[in-house]
Short mmCIF file of C-alpha atoms in Angstrom, two decimals:
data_model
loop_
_atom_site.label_atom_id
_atom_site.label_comp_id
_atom_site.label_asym_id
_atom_site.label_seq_id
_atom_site.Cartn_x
_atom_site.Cartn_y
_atom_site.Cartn_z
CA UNK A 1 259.72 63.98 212.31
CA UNK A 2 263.01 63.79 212.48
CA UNK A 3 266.52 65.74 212.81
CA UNK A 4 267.34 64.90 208.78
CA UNK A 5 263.82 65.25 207.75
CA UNK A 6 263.46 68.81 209.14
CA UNK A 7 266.89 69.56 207.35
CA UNK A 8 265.77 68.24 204.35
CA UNK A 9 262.45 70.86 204.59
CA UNK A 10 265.07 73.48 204.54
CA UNK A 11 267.00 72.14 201.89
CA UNK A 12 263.77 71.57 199.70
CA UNK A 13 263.10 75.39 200.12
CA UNK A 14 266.69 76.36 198.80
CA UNK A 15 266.45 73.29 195.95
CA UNK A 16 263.16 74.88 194.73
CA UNK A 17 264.07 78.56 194.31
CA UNK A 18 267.75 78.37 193.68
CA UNK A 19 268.14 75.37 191.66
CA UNK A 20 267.93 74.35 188.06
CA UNK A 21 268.46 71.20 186.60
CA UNK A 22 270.16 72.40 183.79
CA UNK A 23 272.69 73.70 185.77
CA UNK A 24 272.95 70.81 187.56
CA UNK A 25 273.28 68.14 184.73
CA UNK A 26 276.89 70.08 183.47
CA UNK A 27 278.42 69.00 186.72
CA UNK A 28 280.11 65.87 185.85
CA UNK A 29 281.26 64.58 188.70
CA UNK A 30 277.61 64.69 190.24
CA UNK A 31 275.86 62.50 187.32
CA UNK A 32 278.72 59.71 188.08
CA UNK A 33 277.48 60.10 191.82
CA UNK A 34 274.41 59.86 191.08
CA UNK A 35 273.86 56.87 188.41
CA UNK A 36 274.26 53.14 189.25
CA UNK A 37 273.93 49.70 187.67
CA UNK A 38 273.20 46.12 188.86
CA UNK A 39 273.33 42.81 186.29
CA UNK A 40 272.26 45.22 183.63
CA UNK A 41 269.85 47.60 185.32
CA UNK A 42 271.13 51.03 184.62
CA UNK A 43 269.43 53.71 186.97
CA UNK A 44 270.25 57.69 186.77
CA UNK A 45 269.11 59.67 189.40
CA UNK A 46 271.21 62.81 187.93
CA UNK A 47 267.73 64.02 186.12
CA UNK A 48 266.22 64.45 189.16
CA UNK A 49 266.00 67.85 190.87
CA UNK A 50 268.45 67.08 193.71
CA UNK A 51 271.70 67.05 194.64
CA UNK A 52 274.61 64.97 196.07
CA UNK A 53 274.00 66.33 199.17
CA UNK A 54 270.51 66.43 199.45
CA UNK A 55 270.95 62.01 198.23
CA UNK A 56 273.26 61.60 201.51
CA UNK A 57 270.65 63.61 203.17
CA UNK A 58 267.93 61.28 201.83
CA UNK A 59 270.20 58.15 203.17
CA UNK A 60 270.79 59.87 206.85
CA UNK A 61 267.12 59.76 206.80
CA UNK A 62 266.54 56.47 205.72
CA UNK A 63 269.10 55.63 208.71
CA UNK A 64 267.34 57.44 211.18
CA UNK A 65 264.24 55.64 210.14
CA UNK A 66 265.85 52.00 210.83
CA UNK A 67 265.46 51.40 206.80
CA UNK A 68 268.09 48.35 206.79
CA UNK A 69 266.89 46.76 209.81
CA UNK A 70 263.29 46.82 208.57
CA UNK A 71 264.70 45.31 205.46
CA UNK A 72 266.06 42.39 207.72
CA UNK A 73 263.09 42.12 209.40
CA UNK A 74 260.99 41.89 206.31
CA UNK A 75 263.46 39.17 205.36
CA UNK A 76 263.16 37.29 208.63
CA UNK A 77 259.54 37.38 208.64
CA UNK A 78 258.78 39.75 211.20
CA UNK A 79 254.71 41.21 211.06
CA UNK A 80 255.59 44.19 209.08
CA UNK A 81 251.70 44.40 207.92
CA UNK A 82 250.92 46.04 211.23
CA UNK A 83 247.53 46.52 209.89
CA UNK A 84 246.77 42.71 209.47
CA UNK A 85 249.40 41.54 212.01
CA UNK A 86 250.90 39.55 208.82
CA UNK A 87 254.97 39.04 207.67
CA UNK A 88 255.39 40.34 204.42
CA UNK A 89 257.20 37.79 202.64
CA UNK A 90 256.53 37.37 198.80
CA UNK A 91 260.25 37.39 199.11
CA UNK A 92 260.32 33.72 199.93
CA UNK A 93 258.23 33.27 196.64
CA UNK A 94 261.71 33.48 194.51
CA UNK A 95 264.08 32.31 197.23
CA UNK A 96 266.62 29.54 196.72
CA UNK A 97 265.53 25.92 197.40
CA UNK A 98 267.58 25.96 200.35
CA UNK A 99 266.97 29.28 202.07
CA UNK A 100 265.31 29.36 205.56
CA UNK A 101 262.30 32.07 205.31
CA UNK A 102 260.22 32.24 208.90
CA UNK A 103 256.80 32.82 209.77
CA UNK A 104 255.57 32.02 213.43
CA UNK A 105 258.46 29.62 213.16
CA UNK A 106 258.21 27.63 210.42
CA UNK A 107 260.09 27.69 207.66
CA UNK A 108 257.79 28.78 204.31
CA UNK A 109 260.03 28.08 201.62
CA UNK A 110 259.90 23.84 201.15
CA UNK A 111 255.98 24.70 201.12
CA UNK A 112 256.37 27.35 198.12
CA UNK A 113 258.70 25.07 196.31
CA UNK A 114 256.70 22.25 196.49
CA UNK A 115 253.85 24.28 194.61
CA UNK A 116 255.85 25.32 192.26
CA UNK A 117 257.46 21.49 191.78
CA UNK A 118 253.35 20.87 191.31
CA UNK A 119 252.84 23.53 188.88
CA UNK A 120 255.87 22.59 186.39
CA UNK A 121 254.93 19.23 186.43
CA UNK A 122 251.27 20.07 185.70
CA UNK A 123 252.14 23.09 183.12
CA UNK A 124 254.40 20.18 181.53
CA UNK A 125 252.03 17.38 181.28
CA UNK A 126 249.52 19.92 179.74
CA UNK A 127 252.21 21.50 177.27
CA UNK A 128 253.15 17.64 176.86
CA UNK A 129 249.81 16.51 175.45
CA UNK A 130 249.47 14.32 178.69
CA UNK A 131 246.48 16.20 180.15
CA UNK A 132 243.92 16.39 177.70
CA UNK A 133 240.38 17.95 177.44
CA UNK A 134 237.03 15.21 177.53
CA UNK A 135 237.03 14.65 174.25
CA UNK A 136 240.52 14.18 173.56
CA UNK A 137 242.23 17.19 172.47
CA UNK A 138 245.09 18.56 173.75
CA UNK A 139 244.74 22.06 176.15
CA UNK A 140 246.00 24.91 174.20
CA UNK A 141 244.02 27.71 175.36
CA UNK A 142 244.26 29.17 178.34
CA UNK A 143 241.78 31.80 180.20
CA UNK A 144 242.98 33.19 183.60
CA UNK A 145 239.65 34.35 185.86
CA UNK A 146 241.02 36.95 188.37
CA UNK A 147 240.61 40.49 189.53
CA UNK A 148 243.44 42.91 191.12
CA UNK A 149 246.34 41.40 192.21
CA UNK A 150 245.00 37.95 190.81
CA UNK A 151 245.34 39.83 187.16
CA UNK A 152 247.45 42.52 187.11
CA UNK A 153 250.72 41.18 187.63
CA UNK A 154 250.65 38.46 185.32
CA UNK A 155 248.84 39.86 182.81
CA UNK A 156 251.72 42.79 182.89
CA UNK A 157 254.24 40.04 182.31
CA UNK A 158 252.04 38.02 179.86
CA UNK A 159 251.99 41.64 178.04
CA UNK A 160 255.40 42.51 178.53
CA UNK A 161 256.69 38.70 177.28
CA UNK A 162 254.51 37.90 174.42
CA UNK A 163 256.81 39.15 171.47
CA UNK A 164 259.97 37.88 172.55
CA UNK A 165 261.10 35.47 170.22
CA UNK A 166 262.19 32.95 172.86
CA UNK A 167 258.90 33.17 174.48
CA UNK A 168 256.93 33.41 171.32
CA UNK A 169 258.78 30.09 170.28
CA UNK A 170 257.95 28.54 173.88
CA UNK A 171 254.44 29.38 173.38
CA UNK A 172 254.06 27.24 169.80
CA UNK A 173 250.90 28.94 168.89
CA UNK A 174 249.05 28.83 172.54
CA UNK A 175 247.14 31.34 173.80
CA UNK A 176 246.23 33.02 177.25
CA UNK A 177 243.65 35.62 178.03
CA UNK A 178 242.67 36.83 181.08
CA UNK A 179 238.93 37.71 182.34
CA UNK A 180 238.76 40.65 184.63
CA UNK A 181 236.12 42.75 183.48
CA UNK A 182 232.98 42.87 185.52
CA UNK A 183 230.95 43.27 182.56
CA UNK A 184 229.36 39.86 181.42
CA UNK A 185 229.42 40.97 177.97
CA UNK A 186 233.09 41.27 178.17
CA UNK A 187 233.32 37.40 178.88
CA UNK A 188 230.91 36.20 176.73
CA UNK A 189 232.84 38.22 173.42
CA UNK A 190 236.45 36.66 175.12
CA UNK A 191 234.81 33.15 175.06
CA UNK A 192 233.37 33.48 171.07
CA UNK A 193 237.14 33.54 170.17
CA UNK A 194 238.00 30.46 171.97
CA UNK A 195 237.23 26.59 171.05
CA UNK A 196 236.13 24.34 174.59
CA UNK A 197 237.59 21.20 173.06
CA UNK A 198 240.73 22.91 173.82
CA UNK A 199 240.33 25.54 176.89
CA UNK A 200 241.78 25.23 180.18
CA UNK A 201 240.62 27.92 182.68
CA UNK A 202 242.59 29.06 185.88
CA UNK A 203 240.03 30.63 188.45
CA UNK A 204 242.39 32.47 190.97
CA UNK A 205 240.93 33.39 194.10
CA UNK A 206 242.40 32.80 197.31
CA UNK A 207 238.92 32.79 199.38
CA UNK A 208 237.16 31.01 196.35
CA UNK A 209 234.66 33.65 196.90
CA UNK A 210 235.36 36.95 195.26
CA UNK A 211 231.80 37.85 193.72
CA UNK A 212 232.99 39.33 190.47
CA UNK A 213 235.84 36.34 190.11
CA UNK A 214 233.23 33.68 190.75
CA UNK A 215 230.59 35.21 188.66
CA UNK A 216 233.05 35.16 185.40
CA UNK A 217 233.81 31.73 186.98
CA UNK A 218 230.30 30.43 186.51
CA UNK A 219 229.95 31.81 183.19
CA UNK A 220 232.76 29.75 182.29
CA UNK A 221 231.39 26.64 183.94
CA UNK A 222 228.19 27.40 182.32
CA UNK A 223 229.68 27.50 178.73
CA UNK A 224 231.98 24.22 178.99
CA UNK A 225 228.94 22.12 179.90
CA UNK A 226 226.62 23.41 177.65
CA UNK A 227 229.01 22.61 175.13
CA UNK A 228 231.10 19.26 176.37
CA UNK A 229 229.06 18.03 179.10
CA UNK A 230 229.01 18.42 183.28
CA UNK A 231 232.22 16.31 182.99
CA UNK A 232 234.03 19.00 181.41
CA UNK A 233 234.61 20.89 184.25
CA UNK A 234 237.19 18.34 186.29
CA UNK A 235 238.82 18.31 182.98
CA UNK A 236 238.73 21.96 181.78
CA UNK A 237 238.76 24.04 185.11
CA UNK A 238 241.36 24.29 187.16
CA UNK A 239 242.15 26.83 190.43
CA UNK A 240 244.72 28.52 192.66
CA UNK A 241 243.16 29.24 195.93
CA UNK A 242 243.34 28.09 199.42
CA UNK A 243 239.81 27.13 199.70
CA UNK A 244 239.80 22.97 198.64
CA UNK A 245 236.11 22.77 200.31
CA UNK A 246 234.49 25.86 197.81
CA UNK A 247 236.76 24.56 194.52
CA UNK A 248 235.78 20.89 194.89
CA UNK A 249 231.68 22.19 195.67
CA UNK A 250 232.22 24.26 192.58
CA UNK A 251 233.19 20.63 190.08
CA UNK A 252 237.29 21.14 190.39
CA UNK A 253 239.53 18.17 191.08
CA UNK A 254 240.98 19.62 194.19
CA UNK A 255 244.03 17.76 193.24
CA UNK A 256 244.28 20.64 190.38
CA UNK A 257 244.31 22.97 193.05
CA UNK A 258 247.48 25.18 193.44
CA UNK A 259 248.03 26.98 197.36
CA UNK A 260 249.09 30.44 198.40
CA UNK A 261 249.09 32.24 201.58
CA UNK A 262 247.84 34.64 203.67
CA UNK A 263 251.26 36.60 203.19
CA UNK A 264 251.10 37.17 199.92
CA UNK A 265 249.94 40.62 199.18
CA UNK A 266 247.85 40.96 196.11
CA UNK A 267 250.57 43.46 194.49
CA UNK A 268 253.44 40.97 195.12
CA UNK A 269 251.19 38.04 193.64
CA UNK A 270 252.53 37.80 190.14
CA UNK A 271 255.46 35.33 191.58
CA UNK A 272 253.50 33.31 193.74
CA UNK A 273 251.02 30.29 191.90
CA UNK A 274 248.87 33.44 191.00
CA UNK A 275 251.20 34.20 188.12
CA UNK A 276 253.43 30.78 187.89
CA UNK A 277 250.35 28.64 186.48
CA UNK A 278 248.99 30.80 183.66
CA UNK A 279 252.47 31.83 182.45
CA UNK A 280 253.88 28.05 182.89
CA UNK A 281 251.23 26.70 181.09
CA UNK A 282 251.11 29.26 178.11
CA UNK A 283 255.23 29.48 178.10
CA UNK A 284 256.95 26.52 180.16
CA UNK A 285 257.91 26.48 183.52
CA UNK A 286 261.89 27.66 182.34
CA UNK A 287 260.66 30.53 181.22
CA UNK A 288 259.01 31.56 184.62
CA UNK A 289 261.75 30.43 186.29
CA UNK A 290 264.10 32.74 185.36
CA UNK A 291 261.57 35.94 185.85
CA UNK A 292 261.71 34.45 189.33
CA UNK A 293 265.77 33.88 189.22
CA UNK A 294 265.79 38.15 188.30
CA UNK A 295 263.62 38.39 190.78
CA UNK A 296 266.07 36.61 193.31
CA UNK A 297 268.43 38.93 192.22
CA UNK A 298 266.79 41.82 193.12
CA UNK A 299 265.92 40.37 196.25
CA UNK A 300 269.37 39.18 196.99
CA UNK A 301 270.71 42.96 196.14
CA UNK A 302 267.98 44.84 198.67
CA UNK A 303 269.05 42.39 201.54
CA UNK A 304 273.08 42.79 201.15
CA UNK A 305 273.57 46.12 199.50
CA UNK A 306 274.61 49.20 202.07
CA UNK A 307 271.84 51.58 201.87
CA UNK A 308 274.04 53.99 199.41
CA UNK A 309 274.40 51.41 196.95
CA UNK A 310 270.40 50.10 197.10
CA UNK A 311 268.79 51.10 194.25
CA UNK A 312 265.11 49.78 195.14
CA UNK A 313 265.95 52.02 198.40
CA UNK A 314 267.21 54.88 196.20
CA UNK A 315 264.11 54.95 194.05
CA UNK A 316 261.81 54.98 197.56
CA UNK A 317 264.08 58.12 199.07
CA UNK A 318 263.88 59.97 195.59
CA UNK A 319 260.01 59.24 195.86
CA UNK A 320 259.98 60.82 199.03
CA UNK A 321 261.90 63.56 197.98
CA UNK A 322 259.17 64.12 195.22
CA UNK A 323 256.16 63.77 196.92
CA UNK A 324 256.68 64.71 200.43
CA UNK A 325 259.53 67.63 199.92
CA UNK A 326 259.68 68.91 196.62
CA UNK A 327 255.32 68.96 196.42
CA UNK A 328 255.55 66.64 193.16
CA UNK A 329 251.79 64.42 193.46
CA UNK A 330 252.35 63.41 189.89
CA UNK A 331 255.14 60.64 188.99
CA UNK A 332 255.41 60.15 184.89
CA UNK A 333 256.21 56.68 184.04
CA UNK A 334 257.14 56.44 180.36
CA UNK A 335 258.32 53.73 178.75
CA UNK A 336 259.70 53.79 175.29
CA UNK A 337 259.39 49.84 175.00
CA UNK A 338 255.85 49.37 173.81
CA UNK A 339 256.00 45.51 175.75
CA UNK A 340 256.05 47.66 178.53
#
């Protein structure tokens, strides 16, 4: 513990008995405090159960815990994943061209760049009509084979995306579908609605061994050649992994093989080739780019704001408030966007 934190036990105490939001919500002065925007984020922390004090308490704390220098070290590549001695640096998935991200002294950012240089000029020769299936036809249906992180994220943006009109415009009648389920019955239904002539699957798996991935993998496989022929699968498979020996043993051009690395946690995926190659292929690459240009942003605002103005690090303190102080082990996320 700390000085702040066991003032903020004390303050909890007096919060909880003492305290009603209702009260607190007619004090002007406090919601402007307490609300903040960024490029069109809007955030209000007025509704929560705290007050201006007990936010500058929140901040001492975060100061007393070294907050903004982990933040730099984060950005510098430092092993913050003290559990896997790893950096942490999905943050160099979004960066600039020309930023310098380190780990163990080499700069990772030409590497991610150059992956995602590969995938837009793959996603556009396939949108393009230049990559074609065995027998011709043009790829226009896309299945994603993942599990966790290799599915969640971009199948929340997929989700999220899908009815905008630009997108919906971008995607010109494409679709993408994603195979998580462990259940082989699950695949087989997702593959009766889909036509091999013109499917292009994406097995992610960074190991090239995940046993439920690979098993919806093979069931894949097993479907294109029954129906187009062993030479389907250089033609109709492709993979994002860092394995090249287990994707080319498994029939994939390794050349259609698109890298991540070891720091890339599974939650923080969605912006690495995990997410760029579905969503490129189904949408364009322009379209990803600028989800990773607002992610940029977001990154560029945690790394220069002062901790009183950081609203990722506001939204972690008011967590802690929740959880740790005020005894809150529910959070209610409810949005009124149904894309979301």
């Amino acid at each position: 513990t700390t000085p702040t934190w066991t003032k903020l036990g004390n303050h909890a105490s007096e919060i909880a008995s003492k305290t009603h939001l209702k009260t607190l919500l007619k004090d002007e002065e406090r919601t402007k405090s307490l609300t903040y925007t960024h490029n069109g984020v809007y955030i209000d922390f007025s509704r929560q159960n705290a007050t201006v004090e007990t936010q500058s308490m929140l901040l001492d704390l975060a100061r007393e815990c070294k907050v903004e220098e982990k933040i730099a070290r984060m950005f510098q590549g430092d092993h913050l994943n003290e559990t896997e001695d790893r950096a942490v640096l999905h943050v160099a998935l979004r960066a600039p061209r020309d930023a310098s991200i380190f780990d163990k002294g080499n700069n990772v950012v030409p590497g991610v760049w150059e992956v995602l240089d590969k995938i837009k000029e793959f996603s556009a020769r396939v949108r393009e009509g230049q990559v074609t299936g065995v027998t011709g036809k043009p790829l226009t249906e896309f299945v994603a084979i993942g599990i966790g992180g290799s599915y969640l994220g971009p199948a929340f943006i997929h989700n999220a995306l899908e009815n905008d009109p630009e997108v919906l415009k971008n995607a010109d009648g494409r679709t993408l579908t994603f195979l998580a389920n462990v259940d082989p019955v699950d695949c087989v239904n997702a593959l009766k609605h889909l036509d091999p002539e013109r499917t292009l699957a994406i097995i992610v798996s960074k190991t090239f061994t995940t046993a439920e991935t690979m098993r919806n993998a093979r069931t894949v496989r097993a479907w294109l050649t029954k129906n187009l022929g062993d030479e389907s699968i250089a033609k109709h498979m492709v993979a994002v992994s860092t394995n090249l020996k287990g994707v080319e043993e498994f029939g994939i051009n390794p050349e259609n093989t698109f890298g991540f690395w070891d720091w890339v946690g599974g939650r923080f995926s969605a912006s690495s080739a995990v997410g760029a190659l579905p969503l490129s292929l189904q949408y364009g690459f322009d379209i990803f780019d600028k989800f990773l240009q607002g992610m940029r942003d977001i990154d560029e605002h945690v790394s220069s704001s002062p901790l009183e103005q950081n609203i990722p690090v506001l939204m972690g303190l008011y967590n802690v408030w929740n959880t740790t102080f005020l005894g809150h082990s529910n959070c209610a996320i409810l949005p009124y966007a149904q894309a979301l």
